[in-house]
Structures are given as C-alpha cells and as structure tokens.
Coordinates of C-alpha atoms in Angstrom, one line a residue:
Chain A
X1 CA -0.1 0.1 0.0
X2 CA 1.1 3.4 -0.4
X3 CA 1.7 6.3 1.9
X4 CA -1.6 8.1 1.0
X5 CA -3.5 4.9 1.9
X6 CA -1.6 4.2 5.1
X7 CA -0.7 7.5 6.8
X8 CA 1.8 7.6 9.4
X9 CA 1.0 9.1 12.7
X10 CA -2.3 9.4 14.5
X11 CA -5.6 10.1 12.6
X12 CA -8.8 10.7 14.1
X13 CA -11.9 10.3 11.8
X14 CA -15.3 11.6 12.8
X15 CA -14.8 10.8 16.4
X16 CA -17.8 11.2 18.6
X17 CA -18.7 10.6 22.3
X18 CA -22.2 10.8 23.8
X19 CA -22.7 10.6 27.4
X20 CA -26.6 10.1 27.9
X21 CA -28.2 12.9 25.9
X22 CA -25.0 15.0 26.0
X23 CA -22.7 15.2 22.8
X24 CA -19.2 15.6 24.6
X25 CA -17.4 15.4 21.5
X26 CA -18.7 16.1 18.1
X27 CA -17.3 14.8 15.0
X28 CA -13.6 15.4 15.8
X29 CA -11.3 14.7 12.8
X30 CA -7.7 15.7 12.6
X31 CA -4.2 14.1 12.2
X32 CA -0.9 14.4 14.2
X33 CA 2.2 13.4 12.0
X34 CA 4.9 11.3 13.4
X35 CA 7.3 13.6 15.6
X36 CA 4.6 16.5 15.8
X37 CA 3.3 17.8 19.0
X38 CA -0.4 18.9 19.0
X39 CA -1.8 20.9 21.7
X40 CA -5.7 20.3 22.5
X41 CA -6.7 23.7 23.9
X42 CA -9.8 25.0 25.3
X43 CA -11.9 25.7 28.3
X44 CA -12.9 23.2 30.9
X45 CA -15.7 20.9 29.7
X46 CA -14.7 21.4 25.8
X47 CA -14.0 17.8 25.4
X48 CA -10.1 17.9 25.3
X49 CA -9.6 15.3 28.0
X50 CA -12.4 13.2 26.7
X51 CA -10.5 13.1 23.3
X52 CA -7.3 12.0 25.0
X53 CA -9.2 9.3 26.9
X54 CA -10.6 8.0 23.7
X55 CA -7.3 7.9 22.1
X56 CA -5.8 6.0 25.1
X57 CA -8.7 3.6 24.9
X58 CA -10.0 4.4 28.5
X59 CA -13.3 5.4 27.1
X60 CA -15.1 4.3 23.9
X61 CA -16.2 6.6 21.1
X62 CA -19.9 6.4 20.1
X63 CA -18.9 6.9 16.5
X64 CA -15.7 7.5 14.4
X65 CA -12.1 5.7 14.1
X66 CA -8.8 6.1 15.5
X67 CA -6.0 5.2 13.4
X68 CA -2.3 4.7 14.6
X69 CA 0.1 4.4 11.7
X70 CA -2.6 3.0 9.4
X71 CA -3.9 0.5 12.0
X72 CA -7.4 0.9 13.4
X73 CA -7.0 0.8 17.1
X74 CA -10.7 2.1 17.8
X75 CA -11.6 -1.2 19.4
X76 CA -8.3 -2.2 20.9
X77 CA -8.1 -2.5 24.5
X78 CA -5.7 0.4 26.2
X79 CA -3.2 -2.6 26.9
X80 CA -2.5 -3.1 23.3
X81 CA -2.4 0.5 21.9
X82 CA 1.1 1.2 23.2
X83 CA 0.8 4.7 24.4
X84 CA 2.6 6.5 26.9
X85 CA 0.5 8.7 28.9
X86 CA 1.1 11.3 31.6
X87 CA -1.9 11.9 33.9
X88 CA -2.9 15.1 35.4
X89 CA -2.5 13.6 38.8
X90 CA 0.6 11.6 37.5
X91 CA -1.1 8.3 38.9
X92 CA 2.2 7.0 40.4
X93 CA 1.9 3.8 42.2
X94 CA 2.2 5.1 45.8
X95 CA 3.6 1.8 47.2
X96 CA 6.3 1.4 44.8
X97 CA 9.8 3.3 44.6
X98 CA 10.6 5.2 41.4
X99 CA 12.4 2.5 39.8
X100 CA 9.7 -0.1 40.3
X101 CA 7.1 2.6 39.0
X102 CA 9.0 2.7 35.9
X103 CA 9.9 -1.2 35.6
X104 CA 6.3 -2.5 36.5
X105 CA 5.0 -2.2 33.1
X106 CA 8.0 -3.7 31.4
X107 CA 7.9 -6.7 34.0
X108 CA 4.3 -7.3 33.0
X109 CA 5.2 -7.7 29.4
X110 CA 8.1 -10.1 30.5
X111 CA 11.1 -8.1 29.1
X112 CA 14.5 -9.5 30.1
X113 CA 15.7 -8.1 33.6
X114 CA 18.9 -6.7 32.1
X115 CA 17.0 -4.7 29.3
X116 CA 14.6 -3.3 32.0
X117 CA 17.5 -2.2 34.1
X118 CA 19.4 -0.7 31.4
X119 CA 16.3 1.2 29.9
X120 CA 15.5 2.5 33.5
X121 CA 18.9 3.8 34.0
X122 CA 19.1 5.7 30.9
X123 CA 15.7 7.2 31.5
X124 CA 16.4 8.1 35.2
X125 CA 19.6 9.8 34.0
X126 CA 17.9 11.9 31.3
X127 CA 15.5 13.2 33.7
X128 CA 18.1 13.5 36.4
X129 CA 16.1 11.3 38.7
X130 CA 19.0 8.9 39.6
X131 CA 19.3 10.0 43.2
X132 CA 15.6 9.5 43.9
X133 CA 15.4 5.9 42.3
X134 CA 14.8 4.3 45.6
X135 CA 12.3 6.7 46.9
X136 CA 8.5 6.5 47.1
X137 CA 6.2 9.1 45.5
X138 CA 5.2 10.6 48.6
X139 CA 8.9 11.4 49.4
X140 CA 9.1 13.4 46.3
X141 CA 8.6 17.1 45.3
X142 CA 5.8 18.0 42.9
X143 CA 8.2 18.7 40.1
X144 CA 10.1 15.3 40.7
X145 CA 6.7 13.3 40.6
X146 CA 5.9 14.9 37.3
X147 CA 9.3 13.8 36.0
X148 CA 8.7 10.4 37.4
X149 CA 5.2 10.3 35.7
X150 CA 7.1 11.5 32.4
X151 CA 10.0 8.9 32.9
X152 CA 7.4 6.2 33.2
X153 CA 5.7 7.3 29.8
X154 CA 9.2 7.5 28.2
X155 CA 10.7 4.3 29.4
X156 CA 8.3 2.1 27.7
X157 CA 9.2 3.6 24.1
X158 CA 5.4 4.0 23.2
X159 CA 4.1 4.8 19.5
X160 CA 2.3 7.7 20.9
X161 CA 2.7 10.2 23.8
X162 CA -0.5 11.5 25.5
X163 CA -0.3 14.2 28.1
X164 CA -3.1 15.4 30.3
X165 CA -2.5 18.7 31.6
X166 CA 0.9 17.4 33.0
X167 CA 1.9 20.9 34.5
X168 CA -1.3 22.1 36.1
X169 CA -0.1 21.1 39.6
X170 CA 3.2 22.9 39.4
X171 CA 4.0 26.3 40.3
X172 CA 4.7 28.8 37.5
X173 CA 8.6 28.9 37.6
X174 CA 8.8 25.2 37.5
X175 CA 6.3 25.0 34.6
X176 CA 8.3 27.4 32.6
X177 CA 11.4 25.5 33.2
X178 CA 9.7 22.0 32.5
X179 CA 8.2 23.4 29.3
X180 CA 11.5 23.6 27.5
X181 CA 12.7 20.3 28.8
X182 CA 9.4 18.5 27.8
X183 CA 9.7 20.0 24.3
X184 CA 13.4 18.7 23.9
X185 CA 12.2 15.3 25.4
X186 CA 9.2 14.4 23.6
X187 CA 8.8 16.5 20.5
X188 CA 10.9 15.8 17.5
X189 CA 11.1 12.2 18.5
X190 CA 9.4 9.5 16.0
X191 CA 6.2 9.5 18.0
X192 CA 3.2 11.9 17.7
X193 CA 2.5 13.9 20.8
X194 CA -0.9 14.9 21.9
X195 CA -0.9 17.5 24.7
X196 CA -4.0 18.5 26.5
X197 CA -3.8 21.9 28.3
X198 CA -6.1 24.9 29.1
X199 CA -3.1 27.2 29.2
X200 CA -2.6 28.9 25.9
X201 CA 1.1 29.9 26.8
X202 CA 1.9 26.4 27.2
X203 CA 0.2 25.4 24.2
X204 CA 1.8 28.0 22.0
X205 CA 5.3 27.5 23.6
X206 CA 5.0 23.7 23.2
X207 CA 3.0 22.6 20.3
X208 CA 3.8 22.7 16.6
X209 CA 0.0 23.1 15.8
X210 CA -2.8 23.8 18.3
X211 CA -6.4 22.5 17.9
X212 CA -8.7 24.8 19.9
X213 CA -12.0 22.9 20.9
X214 CA -15.2 24.5 22.5
X215 CA -18.4 22.7 23.4
X216 CA -17.1 19.4 21.9
X217 CA -16.5 20.9 18.6
X218 CA -13.2 21.5 16.8
X219 CA -13.0 25.4 16.3
X220 CA -9.8 25.7 14.4
X221 CA -6.5 23.9 14.1
X222 CA -3.3 25.4 13.0
X223 CA 0.1 26.8 13.9
X224 CA 0.1 29.1 17.0
X225 CA 0.7 32.0 14.6
X226 CA -2.1 31.2 12.4
X227 CA -4.6 30.9 15.5
X228 CA -3.3 34.3 16.4
X229 CA -3.4 36.1 13.1
X230 CA -6.2 34.6 11.4
X231 CA -8.5 33.1 13.9
X232 CA -11.4 31.1 12.4
X233 CA -14.0 32.7 14.5
X234 CA -14.9 35.0 17.5
X235 CA -14.1 32.3 20.0
X236 CA -10.7 31.6 19.0
X237 CA -9.9 35.3 18.6
X238 CA -11.1 35.7 22.2
X239 CA -9.4 32.6 23.5
X240 CA -6.2 32.9 22.0
X241 CA -4.1 36.1 22.9
X242 CA -3.5 37.7 26.3
X243 CA -4.7 40.2 27.2
X244 CA -8.0 39.6 25.6
X245 CA -9.0 41.1 22.3
X246 CA -11.1 44.1 22.2
X247 CA -14.6 43.6 20.4
X248 CA -16.7 46.4 19.0
X249 CA -20.5 46.1 18.9
X250 CA -22.0 44.5 15.8
X251 CA -22.5 47.0 13.0
X252 CA -24.4 46.0 9.7
X253 CA -23.9 42.2 10.5
X254 CA -20.2 42.6 11.2
X255 CA -18.3 42.6 14.3
X256 CA -14.9 44.2 14.3
X257 CA -12.2 43.4 16.9
X258 CA -8.6 44.8 17.8
X259 CA -5.8 43.2 19.6
X260 CA -4.6 45.3 22.6
X261 CA -1.1 45.9 21.1
X262 CA -2.6 47.3 18.0
X263 CA -4.2 50.1 19.6
X264 CA -2.5 53.7 19.8
X265 CA -3.2 56.9 21.1
X266 CA -4.2 59.7 18.5
X267 CA -3.3 63.2 18.4
X268 CA -7.0 64.1 18.0
X269 CA -10.2 62.3 17.4
X270 CA -10.7 58.5 17.8
X271 CA -12.4 56.4 20.4
X272 CA -12.6 58.4 23.7
X273 CA -10.9 56.4 26.4
X274 CA -10.0 57.1 30.1
X275 CA -7.3 55.3 31.8
X276 CA -8.9 53.0 34.7
X277 CA -5.8 50.9 35.7
X278 CA -2.3 50.8 34.5
X279 CA -0.1 47.7 35.1
X280 CA 3.5 48.5 34.4
X281 CA 5.5 45.4 33.5
X282 CA 8.9 46.7 32.5
X283 CA 9.1 46.5 28.9
X284 CA 5.5 47.0 28.4
X285 CA 2.6 48.6 30.0
X286 CA -1.0 47.2 30.3
X287 CA -3.8 49.7 30.4
X288 CA -7.6 49.0 31.4
X289 CA -9.4 51.6 29.6
X290 CA -13.0 52.8 29.8
X291 CA -14.5 53.4 26.5
X292 CA -18.0 53.9 25.1
X293 CA -17.8 50.1 24.3
X294 CA -17.1 49.1 27.6
X295 CA -13.8 48.2 29.3
X296 CA -10.8 47.9 26.8
X297 CA -7.2 46.6 27.1
X298 CA -4.4 48.2 25.4
X299 CA -0.7 47.3 25.6
X300 CA 2.1 49.6 24.7
X301 CA 5.8 50.4 25.1
X302 CA 6.6 50.7 28.8
X303 CA 8.3 54.0 28.6
X304 CA 5.4 55.9 26.9
X305 CA 3.7 58.5 29.2
X306 CA 0.1 58.7 28.3
X307 CA -2.5 61.3 29.5
X308 CA -5.5 60.4 31.8
X309 CA -7.9 60.7 28.6
X310 CA -7.1 60.2 25.0
X311 CA -8.6 59.2 21.7
X312 CA -7.7 55.7 20.6
X313 CA -7.2 54.5 16.9
X314 CA -5.7 51.6 15.2
X315 CA -4.5 50.9 11.7
X316 CA -7.7 49.3 9.7
X317 CA -5.4 46.4 8.4
X318 CA -5.0 45.3 11.9
X319 CA -8.6 44.9 12.4
X320 CA -10.2 41.5 12.5
X321 CA -14.0 41.2 11.3
X322 CA -16.5 38.7 12.0
X323 CA -19.9 37.8 10.7
X324 CA -22.4 38.8 13.5
X325 CA -24.5 35.7 13.7
X326 CA -22.1 32.8 13.4
X327 CA -19.1 34.4 14.8
X328 CA -17.1 33.2 11.6
X329 CA -14.2 35.5 10.4
X330 CA -14.8 37.7 7.3
X331 CA -12.2 37.8 4.8
Chain B
X1 CA -1.1 23.4 79.6
X2 CA -0.9 20.4 77.4
X3 CA -1.5 18.1 80.5
X4 CA -4.4 20.4 81.5
X5 CA -6.0 19.9 78.2
X6 CA -5.5 16.2 78.1
X7 CA -6.7 15.6 81.7
X8 CA -10.2 14.8 81.0
X9 CA -9.2 12.2 78.5
X10 CA -6.5 10.8 80.6
X11 CA -9.0 10.7 83.7
X12 CA -11.4 8.7 81.7
X13 CA -8.9 6.2 80.5
X14 CA -7.6 5.8 84.0
X15 CA -11.1 5.1 85.4
X16 CA -12.0 2.7 82.4
X17 CA -8.7 0.9 82.0
X18 CA -6.2 1.4 84.6
X19 CA -8.5 1.1 87.9
X20 CA -10.0 -2.2 86.7
X21 CA -6.5 -3.5 85.7
X22 CA -4.9 -2.5 88.9
X23 CA -7.7 -4.0 90.8
X24 CA -7.6 -7.2 89.0
X25 CA -3.8 -7.1 89.5
X26 CA -4.2 -6.8 93.1
X27 CA -7.0 -9.4 93.3
X28 CA -5.1 -12.1 91.4
X29 CA -2.7 -12.4 94.5
X30 CA -5.6 -12.8 96.8
X31 CA -8.0 -15.7 97.6
X32 CA -11.6 -14.2 97.4
X33 CA -14.1 -17.0 97.1
X34 CA -16.9 -18.6 99.1
X35 CA -14.4 -20.3 101.2
X36 CA -12.9 -17.0 102.6
X37 CA -16.4 -15.7 103.0
X38 CA -15.9 -13.5 100.0
X39 CA -13.2 -11.5 101.7
X40 CA -9.9 -10.9 99.9
X41 CA -7.0 -12.8 102.0
X42 CA -3.5 -12.6 100.6
X43 CA -2.3 -16.0 99.1
X44 CA 0.9 -15.1 97.4
X45 CA 1.2 -16.5 93.8
X46 CA -1.1 -19.5 94.4
X47 CA -3.6 -18.3 91.8
X48 CA -0.9 -17.9 89.3
X49 CA 0.7 -21.3 90.1
X50 CA -2.7 -22.8 89.8
X51 CA -3.3 -21.3 86.4
X52 CA -0.1 -22.5 84.9
X53 CA -1.1 -26.0 86.0
X54 CA -4.8 -25.6 85.1
X55 CA -5.4 -27.9 82.0
X56 CA -8.8 -26.0 81.5
X57 CA -7.2 -22.7 81.1
X58 CA -4.8 -24.0 78.6
X59 CA -7.5 -26.0 76.6
X60 CA -9.7 -22.8 76.5
X61 CA -6.6 -21.0 75.3
X62 CA -6.3 -23.2 72.4
X63 CA -10.0 -23.4 71.8
X64 CA -10.0 -19.6 71.9
X65 CA -7.2 -19.1 69.5
X66 CA -8.7 -21.7 67.3
X67 CA -11.9 -19.9 67.0
X68 CA -10.4 -16.4 66.5
X69 CA -7.8 -17.7 63.9
X70 CA -10.3 -19.4 61.9
X71 CA -13.1 -17.0 61.9
X72 CA -10.9 -13.9 61.5
X73 CA -9.3 -15.8 58.6
X74 CA -12.6 -16.5 56.9
X75 CA -13.8 -13.0 57.7
X76 CA -10.9 -11.4 56.0
X77 CA -11.4 -13.5 52.8
X78 CA -15.1 -13.4 52.6
X79 CA -14.7 -9.5 53.4
X80 CA -12.5 -9.0 50.6
X81 CA -14.6 -10.9 48.2
X82 CA -17.5 -8.6 49.4
X83 CA -15.7 -5.6 49.3
X84 CA -14.6 -6.1 45.8
X85 CA -18.1 -7.1 44.7
X86 CA -19.6 -4.0 46.4
X87 CA -16.9 -1.8 44.9
X88 CA -17.9 -2.6 41.2
X89 CA -20.6 -0.5 39.8
X90 CA -23.6 -2.6 38.8
X91 CA -27.3 -2.4 39.2
X92 CA -28.4 -3.1 42.9
X93 CA -25.2 -2.3 44.3
X94 CA -26.8 0.1 46.7
X95 CA -29.5 -2.2 47.9
X96 CA -26.6 -5.0 48.4
X97 CA -24.6 -2.5 50.4
X98 CA -27.5 -1.8 52.8
X99 CA -28.5 -5.7 53.1
X100 CA -24.8 -6.6 53.7
X101 CA -24.8 -4.4 56.8
X102 CA -27.7 -6.0 58.3
X103 CA -26.2 -8.9 60.3
X104 CA -23.6 -6.6 61.7
X105 CA -26.4 -4.2 63.0
X106 CA -28.2 -7.2 64.7
X107 CA -27.3 -7.5 68.5
X108 CA -25.2 -10.7 69.1
X109 CA -27.5 -12.2 71.6
X110 CA -30.6 -12.0 69.1
X111 CA -28.4 -13.6 66.4
X112 CA -26.9 -16.3 68.7
X113 CA -30.4 -17.4 69.6
X114 CA -31.2 -17.3 66.0
X115 CA -28.5 -19.6 65.1
X116 CA -29.1 -21.9 68.0
X117 CA -32.6 -22.4 66.7
X118 CA -31.5 -22.8 63.0
X119 CA -29.0 -25.7 64.0
X120 CA -31.6 -27.2 66.6
X121 CA -31.9 -31.0 66.7
X122 CA -34.3 -32.2 65.6
X123 CA -36.6 -29.2 65.2
X124 CA -34.3 -26.4 63.4
X125 CA -34.9 -25.6 59.7
X126 CA -31.6 -27.2 58.8
X127 CA -32.3 -30.6 60.1
X128 CA -36.0 -29.9 58.7
X129 CA -34.4 -29.6 55.3
X130 CA -32.2 -32.9 55.9
X131 CA -35.5 -34.7 56.8
X132 CA -37.2 -33.6 53.8
X133 CA -34.2 -34.6 51.8
X134 CA -34.6 -38.1 53.4
X135 CA -31.3 -37.7 55.4
X136 CA -31.1 -38.3 59.1
X137 CA -31.0 -35.2 61.5
X138 CA -27.6 -34.3 62.7
X139 CA -26.7 -33.3 66.3
X140 CA -24.9 -30.1 65.3
X141 CA -24.8 -28.6 68.6
X142 CA -24.1 -31.6 70.6
X143 CA -21.0 -33.0 69.1
X144 CA -17.6 -31.1 69.8
X145 CA -16.5 -31.5 66.4
X146 CA -19.4 -29.6 64.8
X147 CA -20.4 -27.2 67.5
X148 CA -17.2 -25.1 67.4
X149 CA -17.8 -24.8 63.6
X150 CA -21.4 -23.3 64.1
X151 CA -19.9 -20.8 66.5
X152 CA -17.3 -20.0 63.8
X153 CA -20.1 -19.6 61.1
X154 CA -22.2 -17.4 63.3
X155 CA -19.3 -15.3 64.1
X156 CA -18.5 -15.1 60.3
X157 CA -22.0 -14.3 59.3
X158 CA -22.2 -11.4 61.9
X159 CA -18.8 -9.8 61.4
X160 CA -17.8 -10.2 57.7
X161 CA -19.7 -7.0 57.1
X162 CA -17.6 -5.1 59.4
X163 CA -14.4 -6.3 57.6
X164 CA -15.9 -5.8 54.2
X165 CA -16.8 -2.2 55.2
X166 CA -13.3 -1.3 56.3
X167 CA -11.7 -3.0 53.2
X168 CA -14.5 -1.3 51.0
X169 CA -13.3 2.2 52.5
X170 CA -9.6 1.2 51.6
X171 CA -10.7 0.2 48.0
X172 CA -12.5 3.6 47.6
X173 CA -9.4 5.3 48.6
X174 CA -7.3 3.9 45.6
X175 CA -7.6 6.6 42.7
X176 CA -9.2 5.0 39.6
X177 CA -6.3 6.7 37.5
X178 CA -3.7 4.1 39.0
X179 CA -5.8 1.4 37.6
X180 CA -5.9 3.2 34.2
X181 CA -2.4 3.8 33.9
X182 CA -1.9 0.2 35.0
X183 CA -4.1 -0.9 32.0
X184 CA -2.2 1.3 29.6
X185 CA 1.1 -0.3 30.6
X186 CA -0.6 -3.8 29.5
X187 CA -1.7 -5.0 32.8
X188 CA -4.7 -7.3 33.2
X189 CA -7.4 -6.6 35.9
X190 CA -6.1 -10.0 37.5
X191 CA -2.6 -8.4 37.7
X192 CA -4.0 -5.0 38.9
X193 CA -5.6 -7.0 41.8
X194 CA -2.4 -8.5 42.9
X195 CA 0.1 -5.5 41.9
X196 CA -2.0 -2.5 43.1
X197 CA -5.3 -3.3 44.9
X198 CA -3.8 -5.8 47.4
X199 CA -0.9 -4.0 48.5
X200 CA -2.7 -0.6 48.9
X201 CA -5.3 -2.3 50.9
X202 CA -2.7 -3.9 53.2
X203 CA -3.0 -1.2 55.9
X204 CA -6.8 -1.7 55.9
X205 CA -6.6 -5.3 56.1
X206 CA -4.2 -5.1 58.9
X207 CA -6.5 -2.8 60.9
X208 CA -9.3 -5.2 60.3
X209 CA -7.6 -8.0 61.6
X210 CA -6.5 -6.1 64.7
X211 CA -9.9 -5.0 65.4
X212 CA -11.3 -8.3 64.8
X213 CA -8.8 -10.3 66.5
X214 CA -9.3 -8.2 69.9
X215 CA -13.0 -9.0 69.6
X216 CA -12.8 -12.7 68.9
X217 CA -10.1 -13.5 71.3
X218 CA -12.4 -12.0 74.0
X219 CA -15.7 -13.5 72.6
X220 CA -18.3 -14.1 75.5
X221 CA -21.9 -13.2 74.5
X222 CA -22.0 -15.5 71.4
X223 CA -20.6 -18.6 73.0
X224 CA -22.6 -18.0 76.1
X225 CA -25.8 -17.9 74.4
X226 CA -25.1 -20.2 71.5
X227 CA -23.5 -23.1 73.4
X228 CA -22.9 -22.1 76.9
X229 CA -19.2 -23.5 76.4
X230 CA -20.5 -26.8 75.7
X231 CA -20.8 -29.6 74.7
X232 CA -18.1 -31.0 77.4
X233 CA -16.6 -27.4 77.6
X234 CA -15.5 -27.9 73.7
X235 CA -16.3 -24.3 72.9
X236 CA -15.6 -22.6 76.1
X237 CA -13.3 -19.7 75.7
X238 CA -11.0 -17.8 78.1
X239 CA -13.6 -15.0 78.5
X240 CA -16.3 -17.6 79.4
X241 CA -14.0 -19.5 81.8
X242 CA -13.2 -16.0 83.7
X243 CA -17.0 -15.4 83.9
X244 CA -17.9 -18.9 85.0
X245 CA -15.0 -18.7 87.8
X246 CA -16.5 -15.6 89.0
X247 CA -20.2 -16.0 88.6
X248 CA -20.6 -19.7 88.9
X249 CA -17.8 -20.8 91.3
X250 CA -17.8 -17.6 93.0
X251 CA -13.9 -17.5 93.1
X252 CA -13.1 -13.9 92.2
X253 CA -9.6 -14.1 92.9
X254 CA -8.9 -16.9 90.3
X255 CA -11.6 -15.3 87.8
X256 CA -9.1 -12.0 87.8
X257 CA -6.0 -14.4 87.2
X258 CA -7.8 -16.0 84.3
X259 CA -8.7 -12.6 82.9
X260 CA -5.1 -11.4 83.4
X261 CA -3.7 -14.5 81.9
X262 CA -5.8 -13.9 78.7
X263 CA -4.5 -10.3 78.7
X264 CA -0.8 -11.1 78.7
X265 CA -1.7 -13.7 75.9
X266 CA -3.4 -10.8 74.1
X267 CA -0.5 -8.5 74.5
X268 CA 1.9 -11.0 73.4
X269 CA 0.0 -11.7 70.2
X270 CA -0.5 -8.1 69.4
X271 CA 3.3 -7.4 69.7
X272 CA 4.0 -10.3 67.3
X273 CA 1.4 -8.7 64.8
X274 CA 3.0 -5.1 65.1
X275 CA 6.4 -6.6 64.6
X276 CA 5.1 -8.7 61.6
X277 CA 3.7 -5.7 60.0
X278 CA 7.0 -3.7 60.6
X279 CA 9.0 -6.4 59.0
X280 CA 6.6 -6.5 56.1
X281 CA 6.8 -2.9 55.6
X282 CA 10.5 -2.9 56.0
X283 CA 10.7 -5.7 53.2
X284 CA 8.8 -3.5 50.7
X285 CA 11.0 -0.4 50.8

C-alpha cells in the first residue's frame, strides 16, 4: 500500500462521544504526524480530556475511528495500544519506589531483567532522577513526581505520547523550566505527541499545532501564529491572545475586533478612552481603559507617558472582522 | 497546659482501664471466694501457680485461638470478596450494600439465639431440610466436632460485613487513574488486583485483623448464648471461663487471674502482629 492509503502518525476520523443525551465530543477529525506535537486547547468541559481518553482507549467513542500508523485501533483495549500517557494527577503507584514505578509495565510484558535495568537507568539519568530512584512518590517534590510520571511514559518507548495537563499542579516557575525540557524530550522524536492543556501560553510554547476545542467542537486547528493572526471565529480570537482582544458592537452584520497591542493614542479624534488602571510590566504596560464600548485593554511600550484621557485609534489593516450571527471571520 | 487539656481524656482512661486493671492485678494475688467468706485474703502467687497447671485454662486458650484464627481468616477472605463485589458498579449495588450491613447491626444475643434455633436437633430448619431430603437429623450442637464450627459460622456471618466495610473504604481510597495507568501499561485486571489493589489494601486489612482479633479473642456473648461453652467445654473460651469462675464458682481471685492471663496472651499476640507488619513494611522499601 502507498503512504497515501496508510498515513503515518495518529488520525482521528469523525470521533464522537455521547454521554446520555449530551454530545461531549462532536465529529472530531484531525491528524498528528510522526514527531509532531499537537496541543488540544480549550476551556474546561470542551472535550479535550475526553479526546485524550478516547485515544488511550480508557473510554469508547460512540462513533468514528482512531488510526495509529494506518492500523485501526478504535476497538483495541488500552493495553495493546502502546501509548505512553502522563496523567494530570501523575497516577504514580504510591507503594512502589521510583524505579519499580518505571519497571512494572515492562515486567508485565516479560522483558528480560537486564534490558529493563538498562532502560530505566538511561531514562532516570535523562530526567536527572538517579538520586531518587529508591524513594517512594510521597517522598518526592511535585516537580520530581511530574518527572517520574514523564519517565514512566518514556521508558516504555511507546508509539504515541499522550499528556493530560501534566503541569497544572506545578508552580509557575517550575512550569516554565519544564516546558523547554518537555519540548526537547518529547517533540521531534518519532512519535506523535498529543498534549492537553487549558493554558494557551503552554500550548503556544510547546506545540507545533494547536487544536482549539469548544463545547465538543473543533473550532480551528493550525500553528500558534495562524490561530493568533487568522482566528477562524470570534471564540478563537477571544480565547487565543493575552490580554484578551477588544470587541466592538455589531454593525451591519459585522463585528470588528482589535488586539490590545494594535491600539494607539491619537493626537485628535478617535474612540474616547479614559485610563482606569495601569499595570507597568517593564518592557510594556497594560492599560485598562473605559470606552463607550465598555472596558478595553491596551498594551504599549513601557516608556510611553499617556494622558488620563485620549482618543484611541488603530490601523484598519490590523482589524479582525467577524460575521455577527455565526461568529465566523470575514475575509 | 498540654497536661491540663488532656486531663479529662486521661481521667476517663484511668477510670475505665487503669483502675480495673490494677484492681484485677491486686485481686489475682488474693484468695477471694466462698471459702474465704468473699473476703480477699493474700495468698502469695497461689492463683498464678494454679493457672499454669490448670488444664482447663490451656484447653480454653487453644479453643479461643482456634476460634479466633479461623473466624478472622474467613472474615478477611469473605470480607475482601464482598468489598470487591460492592466496589464494582452494577445495578442493585446500593441495595446490596444496605443488606450486607444488616447482620452486623443485629445484637449478638439475638443472632446467637437465631443460630441456636437454626441448628436445633431435631426441630431446626436445617435438620428439617435434611429430613425432607430423606437424610437423618444431625446433632450439630451436641457434638464437639461440629459445634465449634457452628460458632465460627455465626461469628463469620455477623462480622464479615464489618471487615467488608473497612476494606471497601480502603478500595475507595485507591484513585481510579492508577488502574487506568496500569491498564495502559499492559496490565490485566487480575494483575491489577495483585500488584495494586492488594498492596494498597494492606494497611486496611491489617487494621481489620487487629480489630477483629481483639474482639474474637475476647468472645463471650456469642458462645454463652449459642452453646454455653458446651458440649463438654469444647467451645468454652477464656472470657467464658473467667466469667464462670466468678459467677458460677464464686472464685473472684482466680477469675481475675484467668482474665489477666488472657490479657498477657493478647498483648503478646498484638506485639507479634505489630512486629510482623513492621518487617513486612521494611521488606517492601
């Protein structure tokens, strides 16, 4: 068979999950190439964790197919899918030491003892967990636990990596450090990586492409840059980008929106604005403005001195336009 | 300040435990029976020497250990099976959870009378069933070989729910994602039971065994009502012997000695159990 018929990587086709009368996931189709890192991004309840559980086989889809390197794995039990998953809670075995946490899966599959030991040692070294190898999870810090969970997914050399908000229990500094490390460890390898998060910074920093989900529906899939510059609809425009995009009231069936960093003070005229709050962040400053259209956010150079009130303007080319009813972006 | 705040609890403990214990200790070195006109007279260590040579005491010790060992072992096994069953989600689970607890809620005296009637020869329902099937009635409660097993059965029936409840709490404390992670690594449900459930349940099982052993080794009401220690003393336990010494033979000094002898045995057994657990925990590290 040719490569067109047997696409490598992970393919979801019309994946659907219904719980009772609720459609938790509605016809999700996407593809993750080998070595690609895809982030599933969305607010809580959008179906991102559901998608991950379906791929892992922990839940069954109501309709649709999951293919891994051309094989249909939709009905395969989780044990045969060869996925490495990192749980939000880490799911480490509390009664086992770090090294036994890593070896258990390989023992179950009856790998030779020497090979298990060699594989564990190399992964522990890679994640700098060697000094902790005989500790139990309760004796580890949050960051160390997270690395053990990662190590457990890595050590079995899976065909696919799944990560469910792996950093949501860590503090901000640790998260930033681990983000780079994670990218080096996982992405760029031969396996596809699916990464679930509700943190857009994490998604933009880690992923090659981001799939934005909302209410069980795929809103848009693309590179971080595409999502930011050409959001498919008003939801994506509002969800991607911090501080949030400013939205004008609908006019003749069209909603216009402007990103905070594209606003500029005008010498005269423009949208009247009064400064409510100023957050000085060094290189930049964030202003909360009162305008006739409600509270707006503006970001500008940290050294600019602004009056208490001024007129707001923006280059028309920077403006995003959306259809009032559907929220779709107008070109 | 610390002492002042713990004083009420300490006082209560002193009144409930220390005072009777000291009183028994004192009494075990006295003759206090009908012969002495129920007046305590010091008799040196005569009570303790008698205890060491008392065949009835040692026979009751063996019978008590036999009863407690078998019933606690059965309760642990059945309780585990029941807890695993009640932990699965299926229709009717809530109803079964309620029904399961009923035997435990029943007063021991009531259920002991019930079992005595069930095994009555020849009018009990079990013998009735045997006769319907054309079999001869069996003297369940008048042969030493079967009577102690009936006592075990009644105890298992009543307290398995207690063990199941403790183990169910343990099962519910195990996060489900551990099982999911295990399944993703290729583990079967049977392997999960051995590698995850049982090790994580161990502290709960230990607690259940400790509670149950303490109760079973001191069993009194069940035996008193179901068999009265008979036939021929074959189901008599240490607690019953101590009771009979005081209440039937009116020998309060010796009764206290029997009770203390049992107390020493219990302490020894608990120490062995605790040591065993420490060794087990050490072996896993």
